[in-house]
PDB file of C-alpha atoms in Angstrom:
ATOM      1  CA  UNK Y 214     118.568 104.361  68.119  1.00 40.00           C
ATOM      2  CA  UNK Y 215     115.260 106.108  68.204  1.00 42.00           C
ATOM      3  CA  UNK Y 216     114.999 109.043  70.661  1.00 44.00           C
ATOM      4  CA  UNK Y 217     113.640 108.760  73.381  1.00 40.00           C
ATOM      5  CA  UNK Y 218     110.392 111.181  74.202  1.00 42.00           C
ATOM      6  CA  UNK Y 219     110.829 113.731  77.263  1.00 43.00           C
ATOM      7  CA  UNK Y 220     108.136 112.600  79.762  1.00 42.00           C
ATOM      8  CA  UNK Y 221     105.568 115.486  80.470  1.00 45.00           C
ATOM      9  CA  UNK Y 222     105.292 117.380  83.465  1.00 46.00           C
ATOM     10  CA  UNK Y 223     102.420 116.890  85.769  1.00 45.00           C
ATOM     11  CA  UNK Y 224     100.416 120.027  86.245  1.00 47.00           C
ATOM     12  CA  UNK Y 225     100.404 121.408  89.694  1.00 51.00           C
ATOM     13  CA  UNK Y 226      98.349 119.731  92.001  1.00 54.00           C
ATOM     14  CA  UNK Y 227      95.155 121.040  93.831  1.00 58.00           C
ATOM     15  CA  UNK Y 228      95.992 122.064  97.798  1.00 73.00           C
ATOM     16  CA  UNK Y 229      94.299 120.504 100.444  1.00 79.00           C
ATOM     17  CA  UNK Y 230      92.276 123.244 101.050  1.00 76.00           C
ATOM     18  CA  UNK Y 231      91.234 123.374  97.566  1.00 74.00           C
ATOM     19  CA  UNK Y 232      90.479 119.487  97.575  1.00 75.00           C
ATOM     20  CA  UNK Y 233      87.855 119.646 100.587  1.00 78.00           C
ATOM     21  CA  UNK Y 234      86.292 123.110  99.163  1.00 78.00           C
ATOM     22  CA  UNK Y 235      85.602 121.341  95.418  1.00 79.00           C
ATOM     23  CA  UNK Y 236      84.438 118.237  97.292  1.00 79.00           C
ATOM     24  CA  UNK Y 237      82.267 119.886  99.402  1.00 81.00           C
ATOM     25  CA  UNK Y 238      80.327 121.511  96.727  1.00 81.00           C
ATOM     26  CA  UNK Y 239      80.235 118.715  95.280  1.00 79.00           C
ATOM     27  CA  UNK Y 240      78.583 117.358  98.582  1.00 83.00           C
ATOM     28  CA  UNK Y 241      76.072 119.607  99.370  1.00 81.00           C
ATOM     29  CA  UNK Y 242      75.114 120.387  95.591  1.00 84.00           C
ATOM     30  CA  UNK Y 243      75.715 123.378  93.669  1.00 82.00           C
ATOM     31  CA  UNK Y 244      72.541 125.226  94.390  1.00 79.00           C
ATOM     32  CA  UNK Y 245      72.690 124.507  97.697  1.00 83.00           C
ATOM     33  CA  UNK Y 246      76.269 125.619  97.984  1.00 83.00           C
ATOM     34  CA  UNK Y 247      75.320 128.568  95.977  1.00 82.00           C
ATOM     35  CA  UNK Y 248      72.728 129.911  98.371  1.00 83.00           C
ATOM     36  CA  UNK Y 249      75.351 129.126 101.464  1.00 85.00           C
ATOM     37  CA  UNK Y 250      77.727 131.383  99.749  1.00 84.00           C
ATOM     38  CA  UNK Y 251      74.838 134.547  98.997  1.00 85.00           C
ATOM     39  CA  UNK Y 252      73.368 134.623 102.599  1.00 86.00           C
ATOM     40  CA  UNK Y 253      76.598 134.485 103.942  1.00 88.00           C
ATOM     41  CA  UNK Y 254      77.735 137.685 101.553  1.00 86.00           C
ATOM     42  CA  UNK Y 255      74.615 139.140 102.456  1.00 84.00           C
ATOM     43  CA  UNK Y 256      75.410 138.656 106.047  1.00 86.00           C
ATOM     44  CA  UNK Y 257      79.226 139.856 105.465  1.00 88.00           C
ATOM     45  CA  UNK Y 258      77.458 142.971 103.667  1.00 85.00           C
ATOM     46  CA  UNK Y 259      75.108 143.614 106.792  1.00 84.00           C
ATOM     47  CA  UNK Y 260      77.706 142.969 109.628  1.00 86.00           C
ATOM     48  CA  UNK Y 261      80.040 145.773 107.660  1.00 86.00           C
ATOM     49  CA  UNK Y 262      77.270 148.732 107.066  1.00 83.00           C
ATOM     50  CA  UNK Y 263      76.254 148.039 110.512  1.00 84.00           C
ATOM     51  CA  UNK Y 264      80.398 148.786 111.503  1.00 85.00           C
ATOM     52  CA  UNK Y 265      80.574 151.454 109.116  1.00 81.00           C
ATOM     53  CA  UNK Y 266      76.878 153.405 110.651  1.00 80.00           C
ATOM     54  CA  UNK Y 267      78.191 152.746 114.044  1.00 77.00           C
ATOM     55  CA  UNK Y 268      81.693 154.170 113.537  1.00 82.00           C
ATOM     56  CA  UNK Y 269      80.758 156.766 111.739  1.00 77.00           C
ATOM     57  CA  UNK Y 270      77.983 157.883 114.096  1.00 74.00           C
ATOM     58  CA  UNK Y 271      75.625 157.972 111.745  1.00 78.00           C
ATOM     59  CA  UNK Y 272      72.600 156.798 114.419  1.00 74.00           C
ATOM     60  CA  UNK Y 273      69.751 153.421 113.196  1.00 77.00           C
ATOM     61  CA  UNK Y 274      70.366 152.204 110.020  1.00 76.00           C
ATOM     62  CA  UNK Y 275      67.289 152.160 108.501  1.00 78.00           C
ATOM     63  CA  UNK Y 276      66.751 151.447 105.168  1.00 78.00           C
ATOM     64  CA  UNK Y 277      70.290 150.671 104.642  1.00 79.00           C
ATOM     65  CA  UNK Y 278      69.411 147.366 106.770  1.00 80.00           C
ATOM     66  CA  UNK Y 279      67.494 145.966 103.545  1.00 78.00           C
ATOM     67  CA  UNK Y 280      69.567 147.500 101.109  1.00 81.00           C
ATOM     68  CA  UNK Y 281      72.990 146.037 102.550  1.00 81.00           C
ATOM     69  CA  UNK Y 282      70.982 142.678 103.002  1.00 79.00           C
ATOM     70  CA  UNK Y 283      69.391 142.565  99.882  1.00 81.00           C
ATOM     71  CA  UNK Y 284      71.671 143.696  97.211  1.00 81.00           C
ATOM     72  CA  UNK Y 285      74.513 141.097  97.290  1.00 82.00           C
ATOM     73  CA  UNK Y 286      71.799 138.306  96.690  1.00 79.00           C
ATOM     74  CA  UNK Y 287      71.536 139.082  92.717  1.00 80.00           C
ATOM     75  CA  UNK Y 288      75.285 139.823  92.538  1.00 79.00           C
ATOM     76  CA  UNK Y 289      76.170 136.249  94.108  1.00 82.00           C
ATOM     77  CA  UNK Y 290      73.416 134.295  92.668  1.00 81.00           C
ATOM     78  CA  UNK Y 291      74.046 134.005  89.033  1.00 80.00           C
ATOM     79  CA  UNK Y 292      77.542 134.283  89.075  1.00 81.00           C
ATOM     80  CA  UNK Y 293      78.156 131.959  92.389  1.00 79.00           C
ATOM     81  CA  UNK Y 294      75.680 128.952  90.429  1.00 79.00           C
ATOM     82  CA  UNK Y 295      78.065 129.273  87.460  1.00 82.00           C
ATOM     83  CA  UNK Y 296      81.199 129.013  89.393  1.00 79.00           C
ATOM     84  CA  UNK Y 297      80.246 126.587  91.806  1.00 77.00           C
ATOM     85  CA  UNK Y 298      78.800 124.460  88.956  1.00 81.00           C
ATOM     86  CA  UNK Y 299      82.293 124.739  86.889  1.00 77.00           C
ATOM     87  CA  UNK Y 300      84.103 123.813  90.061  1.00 80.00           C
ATOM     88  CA  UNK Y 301      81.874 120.454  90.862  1.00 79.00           C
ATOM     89  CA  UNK Y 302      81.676 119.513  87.214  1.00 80.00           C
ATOM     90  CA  UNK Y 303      85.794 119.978  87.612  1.00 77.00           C
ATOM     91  CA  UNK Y 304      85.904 117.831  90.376  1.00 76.00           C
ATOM     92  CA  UNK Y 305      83.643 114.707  88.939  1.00 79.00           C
ATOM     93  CA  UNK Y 306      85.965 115.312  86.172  1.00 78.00           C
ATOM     94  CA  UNK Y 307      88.761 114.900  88.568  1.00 76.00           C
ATOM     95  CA  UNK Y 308      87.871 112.014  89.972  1.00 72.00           C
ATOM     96  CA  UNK Y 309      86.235 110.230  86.910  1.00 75.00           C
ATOM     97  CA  UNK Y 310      89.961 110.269  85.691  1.00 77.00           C
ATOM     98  CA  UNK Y 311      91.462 109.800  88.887  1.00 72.00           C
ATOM     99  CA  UNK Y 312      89.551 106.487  88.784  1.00 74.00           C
ATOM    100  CA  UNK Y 313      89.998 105.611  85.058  1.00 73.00           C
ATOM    101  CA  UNK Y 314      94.126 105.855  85.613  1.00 78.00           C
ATOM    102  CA  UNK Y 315      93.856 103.166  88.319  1.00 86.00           C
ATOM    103  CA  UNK Y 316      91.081 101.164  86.790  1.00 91.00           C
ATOM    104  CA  UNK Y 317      91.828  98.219  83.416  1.00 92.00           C
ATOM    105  CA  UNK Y 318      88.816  98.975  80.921  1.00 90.00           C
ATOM    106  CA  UNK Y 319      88.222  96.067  79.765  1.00 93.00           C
ATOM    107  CA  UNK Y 320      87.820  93.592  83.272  1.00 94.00           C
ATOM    108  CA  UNK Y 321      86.727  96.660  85.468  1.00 92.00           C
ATOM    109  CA  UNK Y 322      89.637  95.036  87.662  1.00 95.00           C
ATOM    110  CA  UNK Y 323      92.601  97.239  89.140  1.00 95.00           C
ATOM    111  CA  UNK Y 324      95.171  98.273  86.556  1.00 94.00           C
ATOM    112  CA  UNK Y 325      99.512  97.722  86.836  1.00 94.00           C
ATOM    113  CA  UNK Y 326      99.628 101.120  88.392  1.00 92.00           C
ATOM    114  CA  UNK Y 327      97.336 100.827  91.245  1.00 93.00           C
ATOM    115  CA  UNK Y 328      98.809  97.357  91.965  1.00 95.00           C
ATOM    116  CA  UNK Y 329     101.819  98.351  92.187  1.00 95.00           C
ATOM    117  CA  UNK Y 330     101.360 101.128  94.346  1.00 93.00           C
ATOM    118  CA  UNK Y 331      99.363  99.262  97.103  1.00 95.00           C
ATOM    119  CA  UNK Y 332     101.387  96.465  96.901  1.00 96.00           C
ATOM    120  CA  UNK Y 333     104.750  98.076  97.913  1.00 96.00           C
ATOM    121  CA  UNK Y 334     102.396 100.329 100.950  1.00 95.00           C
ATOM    122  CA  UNK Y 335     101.405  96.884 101.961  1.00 95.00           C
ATOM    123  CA  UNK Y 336     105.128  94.927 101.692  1.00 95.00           C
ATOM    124  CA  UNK Y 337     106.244  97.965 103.645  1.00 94.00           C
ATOM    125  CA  UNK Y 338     103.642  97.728 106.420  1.00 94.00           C
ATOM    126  CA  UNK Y 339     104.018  93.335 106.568  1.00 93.00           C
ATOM    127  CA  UNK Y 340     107.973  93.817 106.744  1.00 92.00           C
ATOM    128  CA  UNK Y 341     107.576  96.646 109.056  1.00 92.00           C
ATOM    129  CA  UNK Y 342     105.774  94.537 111.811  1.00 91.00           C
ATOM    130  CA  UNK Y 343     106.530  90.944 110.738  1.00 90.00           C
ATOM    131  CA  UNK Y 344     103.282  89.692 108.963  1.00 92.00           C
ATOM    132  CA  UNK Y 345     103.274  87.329 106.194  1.00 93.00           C
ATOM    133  CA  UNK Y 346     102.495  88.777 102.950  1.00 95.00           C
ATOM    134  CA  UNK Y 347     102.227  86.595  99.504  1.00 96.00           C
ATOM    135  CA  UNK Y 348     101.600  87.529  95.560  1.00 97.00           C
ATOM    136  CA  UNK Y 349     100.604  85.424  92.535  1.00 97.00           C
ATOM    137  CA  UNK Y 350     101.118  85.927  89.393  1.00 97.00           C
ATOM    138  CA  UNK Y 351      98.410  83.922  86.856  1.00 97.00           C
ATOM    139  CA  UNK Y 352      98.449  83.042  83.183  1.00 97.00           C
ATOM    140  CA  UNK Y 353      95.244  82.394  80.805  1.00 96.00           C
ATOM    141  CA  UNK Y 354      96.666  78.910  79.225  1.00 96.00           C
ATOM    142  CA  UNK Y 355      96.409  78.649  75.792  1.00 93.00           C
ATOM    143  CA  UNK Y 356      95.246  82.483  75.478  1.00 94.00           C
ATOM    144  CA  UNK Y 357      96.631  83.012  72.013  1.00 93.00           C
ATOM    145  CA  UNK Y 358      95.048  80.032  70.374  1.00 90.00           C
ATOM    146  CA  UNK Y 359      91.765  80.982  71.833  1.00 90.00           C
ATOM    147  CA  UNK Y 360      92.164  84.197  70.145  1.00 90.00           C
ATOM    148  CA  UNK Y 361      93.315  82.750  66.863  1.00 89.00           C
ATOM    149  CA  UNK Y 362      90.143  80.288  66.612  1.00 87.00           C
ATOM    150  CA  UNK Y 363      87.487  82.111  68.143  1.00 86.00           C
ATOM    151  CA  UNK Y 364      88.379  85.736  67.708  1.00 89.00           C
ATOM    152  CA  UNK Y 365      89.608  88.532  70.264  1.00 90.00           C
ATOM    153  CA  UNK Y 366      85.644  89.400  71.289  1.00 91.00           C
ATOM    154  CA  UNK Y 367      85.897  86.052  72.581  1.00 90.00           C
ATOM    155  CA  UNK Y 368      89.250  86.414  74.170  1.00 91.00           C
ATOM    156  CA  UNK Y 369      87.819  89.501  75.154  1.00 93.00           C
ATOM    157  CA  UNK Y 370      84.964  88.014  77.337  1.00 91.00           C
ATOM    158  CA  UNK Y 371      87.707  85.019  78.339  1.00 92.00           C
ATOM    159  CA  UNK Y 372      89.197  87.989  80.432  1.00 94.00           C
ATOM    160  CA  UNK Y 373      86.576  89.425  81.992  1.00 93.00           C
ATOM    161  CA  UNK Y 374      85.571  85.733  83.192  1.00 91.00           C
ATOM    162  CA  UNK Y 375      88.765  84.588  84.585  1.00 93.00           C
ATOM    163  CA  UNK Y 376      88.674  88.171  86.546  1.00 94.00           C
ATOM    164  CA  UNK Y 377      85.059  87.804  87.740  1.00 92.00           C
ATOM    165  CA  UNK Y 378      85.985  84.162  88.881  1.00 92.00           C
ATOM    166  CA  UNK Y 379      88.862  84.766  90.531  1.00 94.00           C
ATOM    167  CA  UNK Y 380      87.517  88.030  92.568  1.00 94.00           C
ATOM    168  CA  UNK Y 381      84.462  85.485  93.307  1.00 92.00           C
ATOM    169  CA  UNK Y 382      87.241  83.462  95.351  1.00 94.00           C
ATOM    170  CA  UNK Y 383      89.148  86.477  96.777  1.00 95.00           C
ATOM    171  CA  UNK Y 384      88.931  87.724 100.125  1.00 94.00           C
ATOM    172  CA  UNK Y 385      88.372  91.759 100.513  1.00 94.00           C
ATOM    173  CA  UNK Y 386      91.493  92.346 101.993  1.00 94.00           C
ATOM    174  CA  UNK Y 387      93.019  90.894  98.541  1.00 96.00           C
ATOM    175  CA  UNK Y 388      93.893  92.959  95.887  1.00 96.00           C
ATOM    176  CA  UNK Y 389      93.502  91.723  92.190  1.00 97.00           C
ATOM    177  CA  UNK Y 390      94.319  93.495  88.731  1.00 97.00           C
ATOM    178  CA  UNK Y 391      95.284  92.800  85.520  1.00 96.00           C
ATOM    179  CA  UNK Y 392      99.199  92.813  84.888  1.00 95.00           C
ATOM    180  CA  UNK Y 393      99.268  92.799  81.309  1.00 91.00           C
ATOM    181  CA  UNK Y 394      97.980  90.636  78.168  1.00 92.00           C
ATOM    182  CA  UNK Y 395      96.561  87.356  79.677  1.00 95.00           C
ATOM    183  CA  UNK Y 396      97.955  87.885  83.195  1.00 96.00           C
ATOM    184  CA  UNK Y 397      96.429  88.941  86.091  1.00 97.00           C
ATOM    185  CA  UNK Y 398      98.239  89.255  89.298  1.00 97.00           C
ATOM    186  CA  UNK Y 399      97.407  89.320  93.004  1.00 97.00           C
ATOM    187  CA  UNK Y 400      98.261  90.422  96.216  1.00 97.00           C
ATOM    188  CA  UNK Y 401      97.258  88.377  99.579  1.00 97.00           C
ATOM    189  CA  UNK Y 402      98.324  90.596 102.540  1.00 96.00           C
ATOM    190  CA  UNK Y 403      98.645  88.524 106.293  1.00 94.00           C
ATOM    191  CA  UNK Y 404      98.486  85.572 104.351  1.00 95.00           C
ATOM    192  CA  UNK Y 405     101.337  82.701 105.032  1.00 92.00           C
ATOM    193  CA  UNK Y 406     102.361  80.070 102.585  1.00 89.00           C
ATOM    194  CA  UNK Y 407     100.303  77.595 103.127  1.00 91.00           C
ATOM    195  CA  UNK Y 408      97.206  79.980 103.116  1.00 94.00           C
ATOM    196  CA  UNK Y 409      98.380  81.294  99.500  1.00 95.00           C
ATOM    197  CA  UNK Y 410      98.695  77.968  98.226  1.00 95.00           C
ATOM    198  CA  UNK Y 411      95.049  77.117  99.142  1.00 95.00           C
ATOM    199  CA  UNK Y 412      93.678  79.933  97.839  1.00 96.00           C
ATOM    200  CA  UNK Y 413      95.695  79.563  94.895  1.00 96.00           C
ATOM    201  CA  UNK Y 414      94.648  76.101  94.243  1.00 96.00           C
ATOM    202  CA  UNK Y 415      90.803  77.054  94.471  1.00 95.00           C
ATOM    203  CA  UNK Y 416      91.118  79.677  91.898  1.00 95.00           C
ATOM    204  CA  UNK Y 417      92.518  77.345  89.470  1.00 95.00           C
ATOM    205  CA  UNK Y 418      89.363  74.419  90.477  1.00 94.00           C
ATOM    206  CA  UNK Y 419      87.035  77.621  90.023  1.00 93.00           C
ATOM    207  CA  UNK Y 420      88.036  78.853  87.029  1.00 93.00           C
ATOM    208  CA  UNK Y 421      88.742  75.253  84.994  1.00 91.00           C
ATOM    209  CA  UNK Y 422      85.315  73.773  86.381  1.00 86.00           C
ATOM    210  CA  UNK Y 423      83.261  77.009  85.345  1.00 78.00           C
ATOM    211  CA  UNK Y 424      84.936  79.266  83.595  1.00 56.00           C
ATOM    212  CA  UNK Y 425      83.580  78.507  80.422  1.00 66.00           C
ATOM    213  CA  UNK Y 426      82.360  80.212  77.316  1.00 67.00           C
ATOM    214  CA  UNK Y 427      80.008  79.222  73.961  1.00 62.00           C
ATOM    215  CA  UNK Y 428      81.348  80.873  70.636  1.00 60.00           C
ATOM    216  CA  UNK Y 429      80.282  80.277  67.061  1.00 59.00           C
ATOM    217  CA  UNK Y 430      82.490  76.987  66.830  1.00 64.00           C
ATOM    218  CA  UNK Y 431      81.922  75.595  70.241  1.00 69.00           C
ATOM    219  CA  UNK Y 432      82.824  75.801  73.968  1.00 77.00           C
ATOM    220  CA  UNK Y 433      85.719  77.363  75.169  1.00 83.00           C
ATOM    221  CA  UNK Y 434      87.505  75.492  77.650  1.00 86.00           C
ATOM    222  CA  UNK Y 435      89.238  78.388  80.097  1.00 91.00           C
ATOM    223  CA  UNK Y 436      92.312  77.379  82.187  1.00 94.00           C
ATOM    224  CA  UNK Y 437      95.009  79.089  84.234  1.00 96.00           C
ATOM    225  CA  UNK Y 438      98.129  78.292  85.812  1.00 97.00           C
ATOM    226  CA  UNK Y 439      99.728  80.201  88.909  1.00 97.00           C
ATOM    227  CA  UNK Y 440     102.730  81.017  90.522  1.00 97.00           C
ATOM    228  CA  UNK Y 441     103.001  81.560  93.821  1.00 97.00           C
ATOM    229  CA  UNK Y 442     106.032  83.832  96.341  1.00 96.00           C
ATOM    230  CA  UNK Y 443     105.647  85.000  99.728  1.00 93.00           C
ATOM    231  CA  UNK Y 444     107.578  86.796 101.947  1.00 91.00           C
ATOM    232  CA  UNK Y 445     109.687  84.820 104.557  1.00 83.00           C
ATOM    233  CA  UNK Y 446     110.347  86.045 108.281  1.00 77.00           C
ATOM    234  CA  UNK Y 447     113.456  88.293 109.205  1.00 76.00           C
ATOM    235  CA  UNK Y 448     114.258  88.073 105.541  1.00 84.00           C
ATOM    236  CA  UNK Y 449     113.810  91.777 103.881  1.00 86.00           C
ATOM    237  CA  UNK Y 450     112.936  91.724 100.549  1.00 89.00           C
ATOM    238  CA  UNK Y 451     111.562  94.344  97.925  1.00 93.00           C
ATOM    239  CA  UNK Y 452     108.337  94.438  95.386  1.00 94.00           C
ATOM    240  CA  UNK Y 453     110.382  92.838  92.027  1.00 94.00           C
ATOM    241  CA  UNK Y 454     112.175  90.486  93.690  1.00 94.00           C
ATOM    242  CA  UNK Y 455     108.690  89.056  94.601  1.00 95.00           C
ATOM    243  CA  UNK Y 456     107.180  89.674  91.174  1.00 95.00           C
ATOM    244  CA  UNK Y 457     110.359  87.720  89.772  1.00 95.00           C
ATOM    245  CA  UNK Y 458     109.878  85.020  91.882  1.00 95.00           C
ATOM    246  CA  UNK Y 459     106.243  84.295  91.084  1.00 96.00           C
ATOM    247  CA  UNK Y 460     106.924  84.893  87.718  1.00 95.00           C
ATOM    248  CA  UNK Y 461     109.698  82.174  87.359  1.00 95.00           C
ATOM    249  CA  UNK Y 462     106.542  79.540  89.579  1.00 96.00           C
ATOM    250  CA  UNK Y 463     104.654  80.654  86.683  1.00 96.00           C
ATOM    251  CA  UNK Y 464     107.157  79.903  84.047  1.00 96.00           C
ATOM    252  CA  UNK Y 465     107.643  76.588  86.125  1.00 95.00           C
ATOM    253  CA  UNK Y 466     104.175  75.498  85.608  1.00 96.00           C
ATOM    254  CA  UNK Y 467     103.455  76.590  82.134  1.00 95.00           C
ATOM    255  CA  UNK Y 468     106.629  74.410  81.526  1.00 95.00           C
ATOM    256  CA  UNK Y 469     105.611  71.206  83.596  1.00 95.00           C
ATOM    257  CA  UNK Y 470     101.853  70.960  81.597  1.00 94.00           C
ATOM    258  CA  UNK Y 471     100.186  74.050  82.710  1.00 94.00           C
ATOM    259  CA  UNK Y 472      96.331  74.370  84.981  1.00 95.00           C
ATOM    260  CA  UNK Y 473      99.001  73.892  87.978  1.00 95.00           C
ATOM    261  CA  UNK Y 474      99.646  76.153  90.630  1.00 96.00           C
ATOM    262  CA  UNK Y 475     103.720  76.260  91.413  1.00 96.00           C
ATOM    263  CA  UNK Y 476     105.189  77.413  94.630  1.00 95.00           C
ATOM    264  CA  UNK Y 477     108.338  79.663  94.312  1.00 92.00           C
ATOM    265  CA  UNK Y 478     111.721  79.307  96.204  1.00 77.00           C
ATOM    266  CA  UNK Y 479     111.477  81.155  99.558  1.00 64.00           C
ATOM    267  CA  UNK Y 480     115.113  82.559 100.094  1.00 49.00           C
ATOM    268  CA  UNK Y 481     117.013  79.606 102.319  1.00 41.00           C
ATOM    269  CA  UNK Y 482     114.003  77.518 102.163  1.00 47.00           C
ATOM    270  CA  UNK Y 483     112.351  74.779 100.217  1.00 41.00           C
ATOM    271  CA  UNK Y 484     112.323  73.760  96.781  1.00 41.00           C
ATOM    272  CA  UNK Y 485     109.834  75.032  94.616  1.00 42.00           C
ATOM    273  CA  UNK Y 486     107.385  72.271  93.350  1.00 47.00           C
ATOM    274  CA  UNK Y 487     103.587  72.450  92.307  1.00 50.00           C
ATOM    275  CA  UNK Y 488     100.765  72.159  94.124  1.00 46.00           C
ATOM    276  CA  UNK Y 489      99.244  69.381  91.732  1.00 42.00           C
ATOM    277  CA  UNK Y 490      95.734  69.918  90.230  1.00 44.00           C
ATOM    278  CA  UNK Y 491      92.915  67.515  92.212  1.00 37.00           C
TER     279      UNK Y 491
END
């Protein structure tokens, strides 16, 4: 049995302090920042010569009012641009990858990750004060044999259709993202049921009655078939138990002819059955 790899550490991660600092540069622009930081040297340079003149008796100040004022400017100038350039290039960096790690290249959609992690803050919050929460699970019929006729470009752009179609249905509370392969998976927080199955059902009339594509050897015909779990009332449950119930609907409608949406088993409740295509 192969070894298995030791998982790298994260590297240490930036304070909250440190956070707000690099995003405010990044807010008020480097050379703006960088000018901030010099006339506020200069005036930490002034304020102490005029302490050190007093103290020491020493009577006006001067000259060594414009010398205390002016000499920090050419000290903090150059050096404060480069470092407060480093820092906000740092921090688009940050955030470019913070936003590629929750993001799926290809459909611009959510990613597994992200999912995942909203979906459990939201099943927390629903069971927490009793709202209704569902999740569906969808499948791309037929995905493989669209790949072996037309090519994976084409499979490609089926993707990023069935994603743009189905977000076109989608409330903005929802939360959609690709689950892997040809699945895509969402999350439909304070929704009931009967509210899922609706919504479910008009995805699947969106994307068969428009989600279609022209290749080399003809049109591509785009279908999908859904499964369908919800939370039920005083009944805890966790995050996989509803991914494995949605994903056994699924399994239920590829099985009974697929472009069907199938509702799973609510725990003491009905018996799960399809929501037949119109």
């Amino acid at each position: 049995m192969p070894a298995r790899s030791t998982p790298r550490k994260a590297g240490p991660a930036l304070t909250p302090l440190l956070q707000y600092c690099s995003r405010a540069v990044v807010r008020l622009g480097v050379w703006r920042t960088t000018l901030l930081f010099s006339a506020c040297i200069s005036l930490m340079s002034l304020g102490l010569t005029w302490l050190y003149i007093r103290l020491g008796g020493y009577g006006e100040m001067g000259e060594a009012f414009y010398i205390s004022l002016l000499v920090p400017l050419p000290m903090t100038l150059l050096p404060g641009g480069m470092i407060f350039a480093l820092v906000a290039a740092l921090e688009q960096a940050r955030h470019t990858a913070h936003t590629l790690s929750m993001t799926d290249v290809l459909t611009g959609l959510h990613n597994r990750r992200h999912f995942m992690q909203t979906a459990q803050r939201e099943l927390d919050l629903a069971q927490r004060h009793g709202l209704p929460l569902a999740l569906l699970i969808l499948d791309i019929d037929h995905f493989k044999h669209v790949n072996d006729q037309h090519g994976h470009d084409v499979g490609d752009q089926v993707l990023v259709e069935v994603g743009r179609r189905c977000t076109q249905v989608l409330r903005a509370t929802d939360l959609l993202a690709r689950w892997g392969g040809e699945e895509f998976v969402v999350l439909l927080p304070n929704t009931g049921y009967e509210q899922a199955h609706q919504l479910a059902e008009r995805m699947r009339e969106t994307v068969a009655y428009s989600a279609q594509l022209y290749a080399a050897q003809g049109a591509v015909k785009v279908t999908i078939s859904i499964g369908v779990a919800g939370t039920v009332a005083q009944q805890p449950t966790t995050l996989d138990a509803l991914v494995q119930q949605a994903d056994r609907a699924l399994y239920d409608a590829k099985r009974a002819g697929r472009n069907q949406v199938w509702l799973a088993k609510p725990l003491g409740s009905f018996t799960p059955g399809p929501l037949a295509p119109r």
